[in-house]
Amino acid sequence: CLARALSGIGQGILFIGVQSYILDVASPERKTRGAAIIVYGFQGGMITGMAIGSLLVTHIGQESLFNVAACVAFVMAVYTLIVVPGKRMSATTVQEPPPSFRLMARDLSAVFRDLEFMRTMLLVGVPTKAVLTGVVIFALPLLLSSGGFRQEDIGQVLMIYAACVLVSSGYISGFVDRTKRTDDVLLVGSFLSAIALIAIGVFGPSGAALASGGNAQMAIIAIILAVALLGLAHGLVNAPVVTHVASTFTARKNGAATVTATYRFLERIGHVAGPVVVGQLMATGIATGKSIAWIGVAILIMAALFALKPRQKFHESEVSGS
């Protein structure tokens, strides 16, 4: 448990550090492409990690595999010290106060008063992360296993999800930087995510399609396509949501790096809530496929609420607040 806790702390520090560095050095016209670099790294690591790890563990064992991972982390730290350029401080640069719980409380208080930040976090960011951990990582492997999928096949399905996230992020980041239409992109991503989840629930081994005598082969193809659609949908959210949060009134007032770091911190609520919600649904006797479908309905409702936000009124409140 201690080792897992230290690993989580290190990953969190690394994630926030990379994000702050990229947002700091990227020009305003390339913010979304900068955020997409993080998505590429995360999803690319997921794909290669699962593939390489599954191959090595059969040859060198679990303990040796963790030793190899530790060596990779050490090499990464040395690479960062040698290659990554430091941030140059000019004579006019204002020194920020050192981080403290008081500053963190101040940042949290500021974002909680920003309606656009809270709208984005509660209706898009947290649900997307909950789907990632609760459905993609937790429920989907259980659903596929109950349908007779082998472990290696389940891994390939998850790799399809990660690959589609990469493809979608690559195309959408440039579009968002050119048009600044983050609201529309996040809305489309949320709706597609809901459709994909409902499709997985309907065509899954415990879904209505097979229960009514549907073709099993077609159901498998439908599940794979739905997982691919879910990956494409999440690719529309992962990078643009950072740009959207970085353009809020609080970000312009307190700094984009501070607000996006606070967002990433609060976004982890979804990481924790996802498996808890799915587990509770399954504990009540609801089949895994139906649980995923109901989560899709919830995402659909949240997407509709996100679309109903009166944008003009918010912009006016920003101007008056400044």
PDB file of N, CA and C in Angstrom, residues 83-119:
ATOM      1  N   VAL A  83      18.118  17.046 -20.475  1.00  0.00           N
ATOM      2  CA  VAL A  83      17.593  17.488 -21.767  1.00  0.00           C
ATOM      3  C   VAL A  83      16.565  18.611 -21.650  1.00  0.00           C
ATOM      4  N   VAL A  84      15.629  18.488 -20.708  1.00  0.00           N
ATOM      5  CA  VAL A  84      14.534  19.466 -20.636  1.00  0.00           C
ATOM      6  C   VAL A  84      15.077  20.807 -20.173  1.00  0.00           C
ATOM      7  N   PRO A  85      14.897  21.876 -20.955  1.00  0.00           N
ATOM      8  CA  PRO A  85      15.423  23.192 -20.552  1.00  0.00           C
ATOM      9  C   PRO A  85      14.646  23.766 -19.381  1.00  0.00           C
ATOM     10  N   GLY A  86      15.357  24.470 -18.525  1.00  0.00           N
ATOM     11  CA  GLY A  86      14.713  25.105 -17.388  1.00  0.00           C
ATOM     12  C   GLY A  86      14.002  26.374 -17.791  1.00  0.00           C
ATOM     13  N   LYS A  87      13.183  26.868 -16.893  1.00  0.00           N
ATOM     14  CA  LYS A  87      12.442  28.101 -17.139  1.00  0.00           C
ATOM     15  C   LYS A  87      13.315  29.295 -16.788  1.00  0.00           C
ATOM     16  N   ARG A  88      13.552  30.154 -17.767  1.00  0.00           N
ATOM     17  CA  ARG A  88      14.402  31.318 -17.548  1.00  0.00           C
ATOM     18  C   ARG A  88      13.635  32.418 -16.817  1.00  0.00           C
ATOM     19  N   MET A  89      14.262  32.970 -15.820  1.00  0.00           N
ATOM     20  CA  MET A  89      13.653  34.031 -15.020  1.00  0.00           C
ATOM     21  C   MET A  89      14.227  35.372 -15.457  1.00  0.00           C
ATOM     22  N   SER A  90      13.359  36.279 -15.841  1.00  0.00           N
ATOM     23  CA  SER A  90      13.801  37.616 -16.225  1.00  0.00           C
ATOM     24  C   SER A  90      13.791  38.534 -15.021  1.00  0.00           C
ATOM     25  N   ALA A  91      14.358  39.737 -15.218  1.00  0.00           N
ATOM     26  CA  ALA A  91      14.424  40.682 -14.104  1.00  0.00           C
ATOM     27  C   ALA A  91      13.053  41.173 -13.692  1.00  0.00           C
ATOM     28  N   THR A  92      12.091  41.123 -14.629  1.00  0.00           N
ATOM     29  CA  THR A  92      10.748  41.610 -14.329  1.00  0.00           C
ATOM     30  C   THR A  92       9.812  40.509 -13.856  1.00  0.00           C
ATOM     31  N   THR A  93      10.316  39.295 -13.771  1.00  0.00           N
ATOM     32  CA  THR A  93       9.468  38.183 -13.353  1.00  0.00           C
ATOM     33  C   THR A  93       9.093  38.319 -11.890  1.00  0.00           C
ATOM     34  N   VAL A  94       7.791  38.174 -11.619  1.00  0.00           N
ATOM     35  CA  VAL A  94       7.303  38.275 -10.248  1.00  0.00           C
ATOM     36  C   VAL A  94       7.436  36.913  -9.577  1.00  0.00           C
ATOM     37  N   GLN A  95       8.118  36.891  -8.460  1.00  0.00           N
ATOM     38  CA  GLN A  95       8.289  35.647  -7.732  1.00  0.00           C
ATOM     39  C   GLN A  95       6.977  35.257  -7.057  1.00  0.00           C
ATOM     40  N   GLU A  96       6.528  34.030  -7.329  1.00  0.00           N
ATOM     41  CA  GLU A  96       5.306  33.557  -6.699  1.00  0.00           C
ATOM     42  C   GLU A  96       5.618  33.035  -5.306  1.00  0.00           C
ATOM     43  N   PRO A  97       4.671  33.183  -4.363  1.00  0.00           N
ATOM     44  CA  PRO A  97       4.895  32.658  -3.027  1.00  0.00           C
ATOM     45  C   PRO A  97       4.976  31.141  -3.050  1.00  0.00           C
ATOM     46  N   PRO A  98       5.707  30.551  -2.114  1.00  0.00           N
ATOM     47  CA  PRO A  98       5.809  29.097  -2.085  1.00  0.00           C
ATOM     48  C   PRO A  98       4.454  28.456  -1.835  1.00  0.00           C
ATOM     49  N   PRO A  99       4.228  27.240  -2.367  1.00  0.00           N
ATOM     50  CA  PRO A  99       2.937  26.590  -2.197  1.00  0.00           C
ATOM     51  C   PRO A  99       2.666  26.273  -0.734  1.00  0.00           C
ATOM     52  N   SER A 100       1.400  26.368  -0.364  1.00  0.00           N
ATOM     53  CA  SER A 100       0.986  26.073   0.998  1.00  0.00           C
ATOM     54  C   SER A 100      -0.481  25.690   0.976  1.00  0.00           C
ATOM     55  N   PHE A 101      -0.957  25.163   2.108  1.00  0.00           N
ATOM     56  CA  PHE A 101      -2.364  24.803   2.196  1.00  0.00           C
ATOM     57  C   PHE A 101      -3.253  26.044   2.098  1.00  0.00           C
ATOM     58  N   ARG A 102      -2.741  27.177   2.574  1.00  0.00           N
ATOM     59  CA  ARG A 102      -3.525  28.407   2.485  1.00  0.00           C
ATOM     60  C   ARG A 102      -3.709  28.821   1.032  1.00  0.00           C
ATOM     61  N   LEU A 103      -2.630  28.711   0.241  1.00  0.00           N
ATOM     62  CA  LEU A 103      -2.739  29.047  -1.177  1.00  0.00           C
ATOM     63  C   LEU A 103      -3.654  28.067  -1.902  1.00  0.00           C
ATOM     64  N   MET A 104      -3.566  26.785  -1.546  1.00  0.00           N
ATOM     65  CA  MET A 104      -4.433  25.800  -2.174  1.00  0.00           C
ATOM     66  C   MET A 104      -5.894  26.089  -1.846  1.00  0.00           C
ATOM     67  N   ALA A 105      -6.176  26.461  -0.586  1.00  0.00           N
ATOM     68  CA  ALA A 105      -7.540  26.812  -0.200  1.00  0.00           C
ATOM     69  C   ALA A 105      -8.026  28.042  -0.958  1.00  0.00           C
ATOM     70  N   ARG A 106      -7.105  29.002  -1.175  1.00  0.00           N
ATOM     71  CA  ARG A 106      -7.475  30.200  -1.928  1.00  0.00           C
ATOM     72  C   ARG A 106      -7.813  29.855  -3.371  1.00  0.00           C
ATOM     73  N   ASP A 107      -6.997  28.982  -3.983  1.00  0.00           N
ATOM     74  CA  ASP A 107      -7.250  28.582  -5.364  1.00  0.00           C
ATOM     75  C   ASP A 107      -8.566  27.824  -5.480  1.00  0.00           C
ATOM     76  N   LEU A 108      -8.831  26.931  -4.525  1.00  0.00           N
ATOM     77  CA  LEU A 108     -10.085  26.184  -4.551  1.00  0.00           C
ATOM     78  C   LEU A 108     -11.275  27.115  -4.398  1.00  0.00           C
ATOM     79  N   SER A 109     -11.152  28.083  -3.501  1.00  0.00           N
ATOM     80  CA  SER A 109     -12.240  29.039  -3.304  1.00  0.00           C
ATOM     81  C   SER A 109     -12.512  29.836  -4.573  1.00  0.00           C
ATOM     82  N   ALA A 110     -11.451  30.181  -5.289  1.00  0.00           N
ATOM     83  CA  ALA A 110     -11.614  30.963  -6.521  1.00  0.00           C
ATOM     84  C   ALA A 110     -12.325  30.160  -7.602  1.00  0.00           C
ATOM     85  N   VAL A 111     -11.927  28.910  -7.799  1.00  0.00           N
ATOM     86  CA  VAL A 111     -12.541  28.120  -8.863  1.00  0.00           C
ATOM     87  C   VAL A 111     -13.965  27.709  -8.506  1.00  0.00           C
ATOM     88  N   PHE A 112     -14.253  27.534  -7.225  1.00  0.00           N
ATOM     89  CA  PHE A 112     -15.609  27.186  -6.827  1.00  0.00           C
ATOM     90  C   PHE A 112     -16.593  28.324  -7.113  1.00  0.00           C
ATOM     91  N   ARG A 113     -16.097  29.544  -7.186  1.00  0.00           N
ATOM     92  CA  ARG A 113     -16.961  30.684  -7.495  1.00  0.00           C
ATOM     93  C   ARG A 113     -17.076  30.937  -9.000  1.00  0.00           C
ATOM     94  N   ASP A 114     -16.288  30.217  -9.781  1.00  0.00           N
ATOM     95  CA  ASP A 114     -16.322  30.369 -11.235  1.00  0.00           C
ATOM     96  C   ASP A 114     -17.333  29.372 -11.807  1.00  0.00           C
ATOM     97  N   LEU A 115     -18.476  29.870 -12.262  1.00  0.00           N
ATOM     98  CA  LEU A 115     -19.541  28.991 -12.738  1.00  0.00           C
ATOM     99  C   LEU A 115     -19.117  28.184 -13.960  1.00  0.00           C
ATOM    100  N   GLU A 116     -18.342  28.793 -14.849  1.00  0.00           N
ATOM    101  CA  GLU A 116     -17.901  28.074 -16.048  1.00  0.00           C
ATOM    102  C   GLU A 116     -16.948  26.945 -15.686  1.00  0.00           C
ATOM    103  N   PHE A 117     -16.065  27.183 -14.742  1.00  0.00           N
ATOM    104  CA  PHE A 117     -15.150  26.137 -14.288  1.00  0.00           C
ATOM    105  C   PHE A 117     -15.937  24.980 -13.685  1.00  0.00           C
ATOM    106  N   MET A 118     -16.872  25.282 -12.783  1.00  0.00           N
ATOM    107  CA  MET A 118     -17.640  24.234 -12.116  1.00  0.00           C
ATOM    108  C   MET A 118     -18.522  23.487 -13.107  1.00  0.00           C
ATOM    109  N   ARG A 119     -19.098  24.215 -14.051  1.00  0.00           N
ATOM    110  CA  ARG A 119     -19.922  23.578 -15.081  1.00  0.00           C
ATOM    111  C   ARG A 119     -19.109  22.575 -15.877  1.00  0.00           C
TER     112      ARG A 119
END
